């Protein structure tokens, strides 16, 4: 019970920190937007091609932005020793991890919604009956990313070359998330939907949920080794 | 009662070199101790080891009987650490920082305003810490120290960056700590000012700790 | 120093490994009959499959010793974990080279998104990350802890990466035969030679592991000695 209070306190604080550094938030949002535009340019002007590629574009842009915002969440409080104070206070390390995870997840989920709306409008995609399932895909997919990003961002926070190291470490782990999220989105959105069947998203969603559960357990259990110096 | 600090042959590496080497130290509860040493002598490292931020590389230590490495959570419940920079989140306001600390330590929210006022920051509680001067950050650090129900205070350069009034605040803080039987370790170059309160002086040199009370040196 | 000398049994193991490796090669290259479907290419399979199995075995061993290190904090466990991780890195690279060698004549391209090959490529990337992080940390204890943590995450990633790679391929069916020959019933002769070669690969890995652990121990013993210099500290009581 009291642990839940601590988790929420950390999450609340992290989310607030993120919102306060408004310039960074704006930069992250625009970065993901620019990624969408660049990927569209790279894929060519054919609207059908773009519609087919839309789910992939969405998740790649989200993945890049997710890495940046997770790394940022530690930089916010490393500079003047706020993280150090957090670590020497009698709060369970797991509560620190889960709290930060919740804040990162929320950020990524909101960014995902924003990007989704942008892509639906940009590529003129039909949003059919798959709405709830699409939200579930977005939620479980961004959770999978945040689990790994929050974990590895703590590990790399005080290492040299952390900017390039974080994606190198985390992307090979989140490949299943990326893949499952893209495929699930594909069945729910875009040209696949006319012929495709939302039920096809089922196995991919199961993979996402399985991934989330497994890493929630693993990362929460061993997080204290990551922040121990 | 277990001593406040009990270190046995403690070593701590920084990178590949030892910053603390073979440190054996006992501090009885209720003492006020001054820790001196040149820049880079390892004062902050020792404080961070005592605060469980850094694990001993070798050897072992106990704080009020709890092992630094294996019972770190029990140690953390009894130790508070005032760092040079203050240790606050720069993007949050002073009050938000203290509220968070109060939640973690399970202190009632009402103490936030009281401790803010007691360090002379009552009027700027809603400003983000980013806009604070280093002296104000230090004061805010003191306010958080007052929030935490701790028995051992680790103060890193408590007088640094403070104006005369602020230094008076630290004086009051130390007087109060002694009256309430808290154990205090302060690392400082302000030898004279700290010396007024210190019951013993320790010196770190080349990673080794020795006693360096002013009287002993005169003899 | 006597400890620095390689023990006789270890040299013996190395020699035996070498001899058995030669035997395995002869078995694979001359004794084994060509396969009905794959022809002479079956000979690559012996090396490729055995190396791949050992690669995943090495990850398991590294994660096991990493876990032990986190639990007990003994430097020796970290030495085993890192030696095994190096083995895994080497065998993963060999597996990929083997897979590509196999893929070119059968499918006409060096790279196919075969599930097991993709899994190994991801594993290779993960292992490279492991060693980059290791190189960036100076403190030995933190190095050991962080390495162990990464290896546990790597281990946990294997089933998910496998599933993802497998399903990825099913949705985009490559014109691929099953690279490990499952589904094709293997002649007992092939199975025997494959098992023999796998045993040799395990032996080679063990030899590498033992030798590397020995070196790691010597290294840390030297560091310990360097650290022990200097006068004893005085006991201070306040």
XYZ file of C-alpha atoms in Angstrom:
686
model
C 0.000 0.000 0.000
C 2.620 2.519 1.091
C 4.791 1.273 -1.759
C 2.044 2.263 -4.163
C 2.075 5.766 -2.705
C 5.828 5.923 -3.347
C 5.470 4.634 -6.903
C 2.853 7.262 -7.647
C 4.938 9.975 -5.998
C 7.911 9.126 -8.240
C 5.693 8.911 -11.320
C 4.000 12.194 -10.532
C 7.330 13.902 -9.958
C 8.848 12.553 -13.165
C 5.832 13.487 -15.253
C 5.916 16.974 -13.775
C 9.630 17.310 -14.500
C 9.006 16.263 -18.067
C 6.217 18.808 -18.514
C 8.251 21.572 -16.889
C 11.103 21.192 -19.339
C 8.692 22.382 -21.999
C 11.330 23.103 -24.611
C 12.538 19.516 -24.413
C 9.005 18.153 -24.710
C 8.324 20.305 -27.738
C 11.629 19.240 -29.297
C 10.792 15.567 -28.768
C 7.346 15.930 -30.314
C 8.739 17.741 -33.324
C 11.564 15.267 -33.648
C 9.085 12.431 -33.993
C 7.059 14.492 -36.448
C 10.148 15.165 -38.538
C 10.963 11.452 -38.497
C 7.536 10.742 -39.997
C 8.127 13.308 -42.718
C 11.622 12.053 -43.534
C 10.494 8.439 -43.710
C 7.650 9.489 -46.037
C 10.091 11.283 -48.299
C 12.364 8.265 -48.326
C 9.476 5.985 -49.315
C 8.334 8.091 -52.248
C 5.148 9.929 -53.111
C 2.865 7.013 -53.991
C -0.090 7.318 -51.547
C -0.721 3.567 -51.543
C 2.880 2.814 -50.642
C 2.713 5.324 -47.851
C -0.529 3.904 -46.528
C 0.972 0.454 -46.455
C 4.068 1.737 -44.680
C 2.147 3.926 -42.216
C 2.215 1.486 -39.252
C 5.962 1.047 -39.643
C 6.510 4.800 -39.860
C 4.411 5.343 -36.744
C 6.370 2.895 -34.631
C 9.823 3.847 -35.877
C 9.139 7.516 -35.098
C 7.764 6.510 -31.710
C 10.760 4.303 -30.957
C 13.270 7.059 -31.710
C 11.389 9.617 -29.668
C 10.950 7.113 -26.825
C 14.700 6.603 -26.512
C 15.298 10.331 -26.318
C 12.630 10.997 -23.737
C 13.706 8.100 -21.516
C 17.299 9.321 -21.502
C 16.059 12.824 -20.797
C 14.101 11.675 -17.763
C 17.365 10.834 -15.997
C 19.314 13.842 -17.232
C 16.651 16.054 -15.629
C 17.731 15.043 -12.185
C 21.312 13.914 -12.514
C 22.836 17.377 -12.804
C 22.372 18.608 -9.250
C 22.219 15.297 -7.466
C 18.450 14.873 -7.177
C 18.748 11.285 -8.344
C 21.450 10.683 -5.763
C 19.141 11.967 -3.039
C 16.451 9.647 -4.320
C 18.836 6.705 -4.171
C 19.960 7.333 -0.596
C 16.410 7.737 0.638
C 14.663 4.675 2.077
C 12.500 4.058 -0.980
C 12.514 0.573 -2.532
C 14.490 0.582 -5.779
C 11.611 -1.225 -7.464
C 9.334 1.713 -6.618
C 11.796 4.078 -8.290
C 11.795 1.923 -11.407
C 8.053 1.445 -11.627
C 7.415 5.124 -10.902
C 9.754 6.265 -13.644
C 8.318 3.607 -15.918
C 4.790 4.939 -15.436
C 5.887 8.484 -16.263
C 7.796 7.360 -19.365
C 4.938 5.159 -20.457
C 2.434 7.982 -20.128
C 4.685 10.294 -22.146
C 5.152 7.734 -24.875
C 1.503 6.787 -24.996
C 0.407 10.399 -25.382
C 3.044 10.944 -28.043
C 1.777 7.798 -29.751
C -1.786 9.110 -29.821
C -0.555 12.365 -31.280
C 1.504 10.635 -33.957
C -1.333 8.286 -34.755
C -3.671 11.206 -35.335
C -1.044 12.942 -37.482
C -0.496 9.849 -39.598
C -4.190 9.118 -40.031
C -4.663 12.650 -41.338
C -1.447 12.841 -43.384
C -1.887 9.521 -45.152
C -5.672 9.629 -45.278
C -6.114 6.329 -43.476
C -9.522 4.862 -42.655
C -10.048 4.485 -38.911
C -12.589 1.682 -38.705
C -13.975 -0.448 -35.932
C -10.504 -1.333 -34.712
C -10.343 1.671 -32.370
C -10.243 -0.086 -28.978
C -7.842 -2.726 -30.262
C -5.664 0.002 -31.722
C -5.572 1.732 -28.348
C -4.649 -1.577 -26.733
C -1.843 -2.029 -29.261
C -0.579 1.462 -28.629
C -0.716 0.954 -24.845
C 0.979 -2.437 -24.763
C 3.525 -1.474 -27.413
C 4.599 1.737 -25.706
C 4.705 -0.117 -22.374
C 7.129 -2.621 -23.870
C 9.357 0.180 -25.121
C 9.210 2.082 -21.840
C 10.077 -1.008 -19.802
C 13.364 -1.467 -21.626
C 14.092 2.238 -22.147
C 13.599 3.140 -18.475
C 15.769 0.211 -17.434
C 18.654 0.785 -19.810
C 18.531 4.585 -19.518
C 19.316 4.166 -15.802
C 22.171 1.858 -16.696
C 23.718 4.224 -19.222
C 22.864 7.494 -17.432
C 26.366 8.064 -16.125
C 28.386 6.374 -18.850
C 30.294 8.049 -21.610
C 28.696 7.820 -25.066
C 25.292 7.240 -23.468
C 23.443 8.904 -26.359
C 24.437 6.245 -28.869
C 24.779 3.470 -26.314
C 21.155 3.480 -25.205
C 19.678 2.622 -28.626
C 22.444 0.081 -29.254
C 21.524 -1.705 -26.037
C 17.778 -1.467 -26.192
C 16.785 -1.854 -29.837
C 17.820 -5.515 -30.183
C 15.702 -6.226 -27.093
C 12.623 -4.361 -28.303
C 12.621 -5.874 -31.800
C 9.696 -8.161 -30.872
C 7.758 -5.128 -29.580
C 8.389 -3.175 -32.744
C 7.475 -6.104 -34.925
C 4.343 -7.096 -33.047
C 3.154 -3.514 -32.697
C 3.639 -2.795 -36.398
C 1.876 -5.978 -37.482
C -1.012 -5.455 -35.080
C -1.383 -1.867 -36.226
C -1.309 -3.059 -39.822
C -4.325 -5.279 -39.323
C -6.259 -2.476 -37.662
C -5.349 0.500 -39.759
C -4.863 1.234 -43.386
C -5.444 -0.710 -46.549
C -5.123 -4.036 -44.745
C -8.321 -3.283 -42.941
C -10.493 -3.448 -46.018
C -9.372 -6.965 -46.766
C -7.839 -7.850 -43.448
C -9.427 -8.929 -40.262
C -8.963 -7.250 -36.850
C -8.887 -10.717 -35.298
C -5.452 -11.113 -36.882
C -4.138 -8.629 -34.337
C -4.825 -11.160 -31.575
C -1.584 -13.163 -31.625
C 0.514 -10.007 -31.932
C -1.262 -8.437 -28.985
C -0.629 -11.605 -27.000
C 3.062 -11.387 -27.824
C 3.101 -7.754 -26.666
C 1.340 -8.530 -23.398
C 3.603 -11.502 -22.781
C 6.663 -9.363 -23.395
C 5.352 -6.642 -21.069
C 4.620 -9.064 -18.249
C 7.932 -10.896 -18.537
C 10.054 -7.755 -18.556
C 8.001 -6.049 -15.867
C 8.965 -8.919 -13.590
C 12.592 -9.216 -14.720
C 13.402 -5.495 -14.765
C 11.671 -4.713 -11.476
C 13.481 -7.588 -9.811
C 16.994 -6.623 -10.908
C 16.728 -2.834 -11.167
C 18.498 -2.324 -7.848
C 21.670 -3.850 -9.296
C 21.586 -1.246 -12.053
C 21.554 1.798 -9.780
C 23.904 0.340 -7.203
C 27.357 1.861 -7.354
C 23.754 0.651 21.903
C 25.538 0.144 18.615
C 27.937 2.905 17.585
C 26.682 5.335 14.947
C 29.458 4.353 12.546
C 31.611 1.264 12.506
C 33.916 0.744 9.533
C 36.315 -2.180 9.315
C 39.161 -2.079 6.778
C 36.962 -0.324 4.274
C 38.240 0.351 0.766
C 36.546 2.198 -2.037
C 37.783 2.365 -5.587
C 37.065 5.149 -7.995
C 37.765 3.788 -11.429
C 40.895 1.739 -10.879
C 42.393 3.632 -7.988
C 41.557 3.507 -4.325
C 40.162 6.737 -2.967
C 39.608 5.218 0.452
C 42.100 2.669 1.698
C 41.946 0.498 4.798
C 39.683 2.746 6.819
C 38.810 1.545 10.288
C 36.623 3.968 12.148
C 34.240 3.928 15.069
C 32.073 6.935 15.867
C 29.938 6.720 18.990
C 26.361 7.930 18.706
C 25.842 11.604 19.457
C 29.286 12.817 18.395
C 29.983 15.742 16.095
C 32.992 15.050 13.922
C 34.854 17.273 11.483
C 36.384 15.603 8.456
C 39.135 17.541 6.763
C 41.487 16.902 3.896
C 42.735 18.446 0.672
C 40.584 18.572 -2.449
C 40.288 15.063 -3.827
C 41.316 13.452 -0.551
C 38.114 11.400 -0.536
C 35.920 13.298 1.917
C 32.861 13.263 -0.315
C 33.498 9.657 -1.263
C 33.540 8.679 2.412
C 30.276 10.529 3.011
C 28.701 8.863 -0.006
C 29.809 5.452 1.224
C 28.246 6.214 4.618
C 25.067 7.354 2.854
C 24.917 3.993 0.947
C 25.266 5.747 -2.397
C 28.579 3.967 -3.003
C 29.164 0.414 -1.912
C 32.422 -0.428 -0.181
C 34.777 -2.075 -2.676
C 36.243 -4.119 0.136
C 35.782 -4.333 3.851
C 32.535 -3.646 5.635
C 30.712 -1.006 7.568
C 27.748 -0.666 9.879
C 25.556 2.326 10.645
C 23.731 1.925 13.959
C 24.422 -1.787 13.638
C 22.995 -2.166 10.102
C 25.340 -3.367 7.376
C 26.067 -0.758 4.686
C 25.759 -3.199 1.815
C 23.348 -5.890 2.992
C 20.982 -3.805 5.108
C 21.178 -0.601 3.093
C 17.457 0.140 3.446
C 17.694 0.185 7.256
C 20.744 2.424 7.012
C 18.883 4.805 4.710
C 16.085 5.217 7.222
C 18.525 6.718 9.724
C 20.877 8.751 7.550
C 20.469 12.115 5.832
C 23.005 13.610 3.464
C 23.442 17.248 2.525
C 25.420 17.404 -0.695
C 27.367 20.373 -2.004
C 24.863 21.061 -4.773
C 21.817 20.477 -2.608
C 20.387 17.510 -4.503
C 17.157 18.997 -5.800
C 15.392 18.683 -9.085
C 16.022 22.002 -10.863
C 12.791 21.854 -12.865
C 10.548 21.648 -9.803
C 9.731 24.338 -7.277
C 11.233 24.374 -3.807
C 7.925 23.307 -2.305
C 7.465 20.447 -4.796
C 10.943 19.171 -4.013
C 10.237 19.170 -0.294
C 6.785 17.628 -0.721
C 8.359 14.732 -2.544
C 10.955 14.289 0.202
C 8.221 14.408 2.839
C 6.274 11.694 0.998
C 9.326 9.462 0.805
C 10.191 9.842 4.474
C 6.548 9.576 5.506
C 6.602 13.007 7.128
C 3.334 14.963 7.275
C 2.887 17.534 4.507
C 2.504 20.309 7.080
C 6.213 20.239 7.896
C 7.048 21.420 4.371
C 6.017 25.021 4.953
C 7.483 25.060 8.419
C 10.892 23.892 7.274
C 10.843 26.244 4.289
C 10.207 29.149 6.627
C 12.873 28.030 9.068
C 15.586 28.340 6.406
C 14.330 31.713 5.222
C 12.814 30.473 1.953
C 9.188 30.979 2.936
C 8.653 33.630 0.283
C 10.151 31.776 -2.669
C 8.633 28.320 -2.167
C 6.887 28.378 -5.524
C 9.891 29.324 -7.624
C 11.647 26.607 -9.575
C 14.964 25.621 -8.050
C 16.672 26.379 -11.358
C 16.278 30.091 -10.574
C 17.906 29.715 -7.133
C 21.411 30.859 -6.245
C 23.749 28.223 -4.845
C 23.235 29.617 -1.352
C 19.473 29.255 -1.697
C 19.913 25.692 -2.921
C 22.007 24.953 0.136
C 19.290 26.373 2.369
C 16.730 24.217 0.633
C 18.989 21.255 1.305
C 18.950 22.131 4.973
C 15.159 22.315 4.858
C 15.039 18.777 3.520
C 17.463 17.647 6.190
C 14.958 18.893 8.758
C 12.167 16.869 7.110
C 13.859 13.513 7.346
C 13.647 11.714 10.667
C 17.328 10.779 10.715
C 19.891 10.160 13.449
C 23.086 10.573 11.450
C 23.711 13.702 9.436
C 26.344 13.735 6.739
C 27.090 17.315 5.747
C 29.302 18.053 2.769
C 30.672 21.590 3.012
C 27.748 22.857 5.099
C 29.023 26.442 5.209
C 29.994 26.789 1.558
C 28.041 29.219 -0.652
C 26.127 30.668 2.293
C 25.935 34.304 3.378
C 26.499 35.308 7.021
C 22.857 34.767 7.875
C 22.929 31.395 6.198
C 26.053 30.422 8.113
C 24.229 31.374 11.277
C 21.514 28.951 10.179
C 24.036 26.126 10.023
C 25.329 27.127 13.466
C 21.795 26.833 14.824
C 21.349 23.559 13.008
C 24.474 22.087 14.593
C 23.600 23.376 18.055
C 20.173 21.850 17.696
C 21.631 18.563 16.432
C 23.917 18.325 19.430
C 21.063 19.119 21.798
C 18.978 16.361 20.227
C 21.798 13.833 20.351
C 22.231 13.432 16.607
C 25.495 12.199 15.206
C 27.029 14.625 12.706
C 29.885 14.126 10.263
C 30.799 17.263 8.376
C 33.362 17.471 5.631
C 34.643 21.007 5.375
C 37.465 23.417 4.773
C 35.885 25.925 7.145
C 37.963 24.485 9.960
C 37.543 27.260 12.435
C 33.792 27.572 12.142
C 33.234 23.823 12.201
C 35.790 23.521 14.970
C 33.419 25.321 17.323
C 31.130 22.325 17.212
C 33.426 19.445 16.413
C 34.312 17.129 19.269
C 36.906 15.432 17.116
C 38.723 16.113 13.861
C 39.660 13.469 11.341
C 41.879 13.914 8.328
C 41.893 12.044 5.041
C 45.198 11.967 3.209
C 46.166 9.653 0.371
C 43.048 7.616 1.011
C 43.929 7.009 4.658
C 42.121 8.296 7.683
C 43.749 9.502 10.854
C 42.808 11.507 13.878
C 43.926 15.136 13.651
C 42.538 17.017 16.629
C 43.992 20.519 16.925
C 45.238 19.900 20.508
C 47.047 16.750 19.500
C 48.859 18.612 16.757
C 50.067 21.331 19.098
C 51.739 18.901 21.450
C 55.140 -17.555 -10.503
C 53.788 -21.052 -10.436
C 50.147 -20.062 -10.714
C 50.801 -18.486 -14.074
C 51.738 -21.847 -15.591
C 49.050 -23.662 -17.500
C 48.165 -26.886 -15.699
C 49.015 -30.047 -17.597
C 45.457 -31.331 -17.780
C 44.340 -28.130 -19.468
C 47.008 -28.464 -22.135
C 45.890 -32.075 -22.523
C 42.311 -30.965 -22.977
C 43.414 -28.503 -25.630
C 45.301 -31.178 -27.499
C 42.402 -33.625 -27.275
C 40.067 -30.949 -28.579
C 42.327 -30.367 -31.526
C 42.520 -34.080 -32.352
C 38.784 -34.589 -32.029
C 38.185 -31.490 -34.116
C 40.255 -33.070 -36.883
C 38.281 -36.290 -36.558
C 34.992 -34.394 -36.707
C 36.140 -32.549 -39.798
C 37.112 -35.801 -41.518
C 33.751 -37.328 -40.577
C 31.880 -34.351 -41.926
C 33.914 -33.867 -45.080
C 34.618 -37.413 -46.264
C 32.810 -40.075 -44.265
C 29.358 -38.478 -44.358
C 27.385 -39.371 -47.493
C 25.835 -36.462 -49.424
C 22.240 -35.699 -48.493
C 19.383 -36.588 -50.813
C 17.963 -33.067 -50.764
C 20.890 -30.855 -49.944
C 23.719 -32.747 -51.561
C 27.233 -31.828 -50.449
C 25.927 -28.833 -48.525
C 25.063 -31.135 -45.638
C 28.768 -30.890 -44.738
C 28.399 -27.223 -43.794
C 25.442 -28.136 -41.625
C 27.624 -30.172 -39.249
C 29.762 -27.175 -38.361
C 26.961 -24.641 -38.517
C 24.399 -26.395 -36.336
C 26.868 -27.543 -33.697
C 28.353 -24.047 -33.379
C 24.889 -22.494 -33.122
C 23.876 -24.826 -30.298
C 27.004 -24.042 -28.351
C 26.432 -20.322 -28.846
C 23.114 -20.475 -27.006
C 24.598 -22.786 -24.398
C 27.273 -20.136 -23.764
C 24.653 -17.419 -23.255
C 22.915 -19.650 -20.720
C 26.152 -20.298 -18.849
C 27.070 -16.628 -18.830
C 23.650 -15.658 -17.487
C 23.916 -18.398 -14.863
C 27.267 -17.153 -13.582
C 26.083 -13.559 -13.881
C 23.156 -14.441 -11.649
C 25.518 -16.134 -9.206
C 27.677 -13.010 -9.189
C 24.689 -10.820 -8.358
C 23.739 -13.223 -5.602
C 27.116 -13.881 -4.002
C 29.347 -11.111 -5.321
C 32.372 -13.332 -5.915
C 34.842 -12.072 -8.517
C 35.332 -15.660 -9.745
C 31.738 -15.856 -10.932
C 32.211 -12.721 -13.003
C 35.306 -14.278 -14.578
C 33.201 -17.269 -15.650
C 30.387 -15.033 -16.863
C 32.601 -12.866 -19.043
C 34.584 -15.818 -20.412
C 31.343 -17.469 -21.412
C 30.058 -14.242 -22.950
C 33.191 -14.009 -25.075
C 32.599 -17.568 -26.195
C 29.010 -16.700 -27.036
C 30.145 -13.711 -29.078
C 32.639 -15.797 -31.031
C 30.196 -18.645 -31.655
C 27.405 -16.243 -32.616
C 29.670 -14.665 -35.213
C 30.627 -18.136 -36.500
C 26.976 -19.158 -36.609
C 26.125 -16.173 -38.764
C 29.062 -16.772 -41.096
C 28.045 -20.434 -41.331
C 24.438 -19.512 -42.006
C 25.421 -17.133 -44.767
C 27.731 -19.700 -46.349
C 24.827 -22.108 -46.310
C 22.346 -19.622 -47.626
C 24.269 -18.439 -50.693
C 24.352 -21.737 -52.656
C 20.896 -22.895 -51.541
C 18.949 -19.644 -51.912
C 21.247 -17.496 -54.016
C 21.558 -14.765 -51.382
C 23.801 -14.366 -48.342
C 21.096 -13.173 -46.049
C 17.624 -14.544 -45.492
C 15.301 -13.612 -42.698
C 15.313 -17.131 -41.445
C 14.049 -17.157 -37.867
C 17.046 -18.811 -36.265
C 19.555 -16.776 -38.213
C 17.743 -13.544 -37.382
C 17.663 -14.568 -33.750
C 21.418 -15.108 -33.820
C 22.025 -11.756 -35.497
C 20.040 -10.009 -32.762
C 21.961 -11.981 -30.177
C 25.225 -10.844 -31.727
C 24.069 -7.211 -31.476
C 23.101 -7.747 -27.837
C 26.473 -9.289 -27.041
C 28.322 -6.427 -28.719
C 26.352 -4.051 -26.478
C 27.375 -6.141 -23.476
C 31.050 -5.708 -24.264
C 30.774 -1.998 -25.074
C 29.216 -1.338 -21.675
C 31.807 -3.516 -19.980
C 34.579 -1.503 -21.583
C 33.046 1.773 -20.432
C 32.976 0.864 -16.743
C 36.200 0.979 -14.757
C 35.006 -0.141 -11.379
C 35.289 -3.922 -11.174
C 32.287 -4.565 -8.974
C 30.001 -2.342 -11.009
C 31.357 -3.881 -14.186
C 30.433 -7.324 -12.916
C 26.981 -6.287 -11.724
C 26.028 -4.387 -14.862
C 27.352 -7.156 -17.124
C 25.322 -9.729 -15.250
C 22.197 -7.610 -15.486
C 22.614 -7.172 -19.241
C 23.175 -10.892 -19.748
C 19.994 -11.702 -17.831
C 18.059 -9.330 -20.073
C 19.699 -10.951 -23.103
C 18.635 -14.385 -21.889
C 15.080 -13.175 -21.340
C 15.025 -11.678 -24.833
C 15.783 -14.961 -26.614
C 12.293 -16.539 -26.578
C 10.630 -13.275 -27.615
C 13.109 -12.582 -30.356
C 12.678 -16.143 -31.575
C 8.902 -15.881 -31.639
C 9.052 -12.533 -33.381
C 11.537 -13.751 -35.982
C 9.530 -16.916 -36.568
C 6.248 -15.057 -37.058
C 7.936 -12.388 -39.123
C 8.961 -15.056 -41.570
C 5.600 -16.794 -41.625
C 3.977 -13.577 -42.675
C 6.586 -13.015 -45.355
C 7.329 -16.525 -46.481
C 10.767 -16.671 -47.959
C 11.359 -19.422 -50.502
C 13.371 -21.175 -47.912
C 13.897 -24.739 -46.968
C 14.194 -25.307 -43.277
C 17.802 -24.530 -42.637
C 18.368 -26.929 -39.783
C 16.716 -29.777 -41.628
C 13.885 -30.244 -39.150
C 10.880 -31.601 -40.950
C 13.291 -33.546 -43.096
C 13.859 -36.831 -41.350
C 17.555 -37.167 -40.837
C 19.376 -40.375 -41.534
C 20.919 -41.886 -38.389
C 24.354 -41.519 -39.991
C 23.891 -37.779 -40.267
C 22.588 -37.544 -36.709
C 25.597 -39.424 -35.342
C 28.097 -37.197 -37.124
C 26.205 -34.073 -36.096
C 26.216 -35.191 -32.479
C 29.917 -35.962 -32.674
C 30.637 -32.517 -34.072
C 28.444 -30.919 -31.456
C 30.399 -32.721 -28.749
C 33.610 -31.384 -30.298
C 32.195 -27.864 -30.355
C 31.215 -28.157 -26.688
C 34.704 -29.414 -25.901
C 36.318 -26.548 -27.803
C 34.112 -24.105 -25.965
C 34.966 -25.686 -22.614
C 38.656 -25.468 -23.355
C 38.298 -21.828 -24.344
C 36.229 -21.166 -21.235
C 38.678 -22.781 -18.833
C 41.649 -21.066 -20.404
C 39.902 -17.692 -20.338
C 38.787 -18.097 -16.722
C 42.367 -18.981 -15.793
C 43.625 -15.818 -17.463
C 40.870 -13.747 -15.874
C 41.785 -15.069 -12.442
C 45.469 -14.265 -12.969
C 44.512 -10.802 -14.104
C 42.381 -10.058 -11.069
C 44.960 -11.610 -8.742
C 47.502 -9.185 -10.150
C 45.164 -6.279 -9.615
C 44.487 -7.445 -6.053
C 48.207 -7.553 -5.390
C 48.722 -4.067 -6.754
C 45.924 -2.881 -4.516
C 47.343 -4.439 -1.412
C 50.334 -2.110 -1.456
C 50.642 0.696 1.047
C 50.738 0.861 4.815
C 47.934 -0.460 6.967
C 45.421 2.182 8.045
C 45.178 3.161 11.676
C 42.073 2.373 13.675
C 40.298 5.580 14.669
C 37.841 5.729 17.527
C 35.776 8.822 18.186
